[in-house]
Amino acid sequence: MLRVDPAQRRRLEEIIRNLTDRIDEARANGWLGEVQGIQISLEAARSKLASLDRLARNRPRTSVNLGMPITPAER
């Protein structure tokens, strides 16, 4: 599964709004198959947004010290 770049949160929110508008339009025109397909995409987008929120809550706020690498010549 691909992770969403946190910097793209606004874009993902825009996609969710767009999909919601498309569902409303499809319902108004009686395109029930289209509604179902768009709902699947909407659920996936909402799931990615929830994943992004979880990642933001669980991400440590401090930097991690990885240390300096030791090359074989230094041993």
mmCIF file of C-alpha atoms in Angstrom:
data_model
loop_
_atom_site.group_PDB
_atom_site.id
_atom_site.type_symbol
_atom_site.label_atom_id
_atom_site.label_comp_id
_atom_site.label_asym_id
_atom_site.label_seq_id
_atom_site.Cartn_x
_atom_site.Cartn_y
_atom_site.Cartn_z
ATOM 1 C CA MET A 1 0.000 0.000 0.000
ATOM 2 C CA LEU A 2 1.320 3.427 -0.877
ATOM 3 C CA ARG A 3 1.475 6.125 1.751
ATOM 4 C CA VAL A 4 0.114 9.557 1.041
ATOM 5 C CA ASP A 5 2.565 12.425 1.371
ATOM 6 C CA PRO A 6 1.368 14.533 4.348
ATOM 7 C CA ALA A 7 1.965 17.659 2.246
ATOM 8 C CA GLN A 8 -0.816 16.462 -0.094
ATOM 9 C CA ARG A 9 -3.548 16.462 2.578
ATOM 10 C CA ARG A 10 -5.384 19.427 1.058
ATOM 11 C CA ARG A 11 -5.361 17.743 -2.344
ATOM 12 C CA LEU A 12 -6.847 14.587 -0.845
ATOM 13 C CA GLU A 13 -9.560 16.641 0.871
ATOM 14 C CA GLU A 14 -10.288 18.304 -2.490
ATOM 15 C CA ILE A 15 -10.598 14.887 -4.140
ATOM 16 C CA ILE A 16 -13.062 13.784 -1.460
ATOM 17 C CA ARG A 17 -15.198 16.906 -2.023
ATOM 18 C CA ASN A 18 -15.094 16.343 -5.776
ATOM 19 C CA LEU A 19 -16.148 12.702 -5.435
ATOM 20 C CA THR A 20 -19.025 13.724 -3.169
ATOM 21 C CA ASP A 21 -20.193 16.244 -5.784
ATOM 22 C CA ARG A 22 -19.925 13.591 -8.510
ATOM 23 C CA ILE A 23 -22.061 11.202 -6.454
ATOM 24 C CA ASP A 24 -24.736 13.889 -6.063
ATOM 25 C CA GLU A 25 -24.663 14.543 -9.815
ATOM 26 C CA ALA A 26 -24.872 10.835 -10.656
ATOM 27 C CA ARG A 27 -27.827 10.347 -8.280
ATOM 28 C CA ALA A 28 -29.607 13.346 -9.803
ATOM 29 C CA ASN A 29 -29.199 11.800 -13.257
ATOM 30 C CA GLY A 30 -30.153 8.307 -12.158
ATOM 31 C CA TRP A 31 -26.750 6.777 -12.920
ATOM 32 C CA LEU A 32 -26.851 4.182 -10.151
ATOM 33 C CA GLY A 33 -23.896 2.152 -11.461
ATOM 34 C CA GLU A 34 -21.819 5.310 -11.554
ATOM 35 C CA VAL A 35 -22.849 6.127 -7.977
ATOM 36 C CA GLN A 36 -21.640 2.753 -6.792
ATOM 37 C CA GLY A 37 -18.282 3.086 -8.549
ATOM 38 C CA ILE A 38 -17.671 6.587 -7.221
ATOM 39 C CA GLN A 39 -18.613 5.494 -3.697
ATOM 40 C CA ILE A 40 -15.870 2.870 -3.820
ATOM 41 C CA SER A 41 -13.367 5.581 -4.791
ATOM 42 C CA LEU A 42 -14.722 7.867 -2.064
ATOM 43 C CA GLU A 43 -14.316 5.153 0.588
ATOM 44 C CA ALA A 44 -10.722 4.575 -0.541
ATOM 45 C CA ALA A 45 -9.943 8.317 -0.381
ATOM 46 C CA ARG A 46 -11.476 8.595 3.093
ATOM 47 C CA SER A 47 -9.467 5.575 4.184
ATOM 48 C CA LYS A 48 -6.254 7.221 2.953
ATOM 49 C CA LEU A 49 -7.151 10.418 4.809
ATOM 50 C CA ALA A 50 -7.763 8.429 8.010
ATOM 51 C CA SER A 51 -4.425 6.676 7.474
ATOM 52 C CA LEU A 52 -2.728 10.042 7.071
ATOM 53 C CA ASP A 53 -4.330 11.255 10.318
ATOM 54 C CA ARG A 54 -3.183 8.107 12.162
ATOM 55 C CA LEU A 55 0.336 8.557 10.830
ATOM 56 C CA ALA A 56 0.398 12.186 11.997
ATOM 57 C CA ARG A 57 -0.791 11.214 15.513
ATOM 58 C CA ASN A 58 1.701 8.368 15.883
ATOM 59 C CA ARG A 59 4.744 10.058 14.366
ATOM 60 C CA PRO A 60 7.386 10.909 16.945
ATOM 61 C CA ARG A 61 7.879 14.640 17.342
ATOM 62 C CA THR A 62 11.616 14.402 17.949
ATOM 63 C CA SER A 63 14.476 13.537 15.678
ATOM 64 C CA VAL A 64 16.135 10.141 15.853
ATOM 65 C CA ASN A 65 19.902 9.883 16.266
ATOM 66 C CA LEU A 66 21.150 7.247 13.856
ATOM 67 C CA GLY A 67 24.763 7.644 14.895
ATOM 68 C CA MET A 68 27.798 7.783 12.653
ATOM 69 C CA PRO A 69 28.511 4.810 10.425
ATOM 70 C CA ILE A 70 31.758 2.963 10.953
ATOM 71 C CA THR A 71 33.568 1.834 7.839
ATOM 72 C CA PRO A 72 35.713 -1.330 7.881
ATOM 73 C CA ALA A 73 38.912 0.780 7.549
ATOM 74 C CA GLU A 74 38.176 2.552 10.867
ATOM 75 C CA ARG A 75 37.954 -0.635 12.948
#
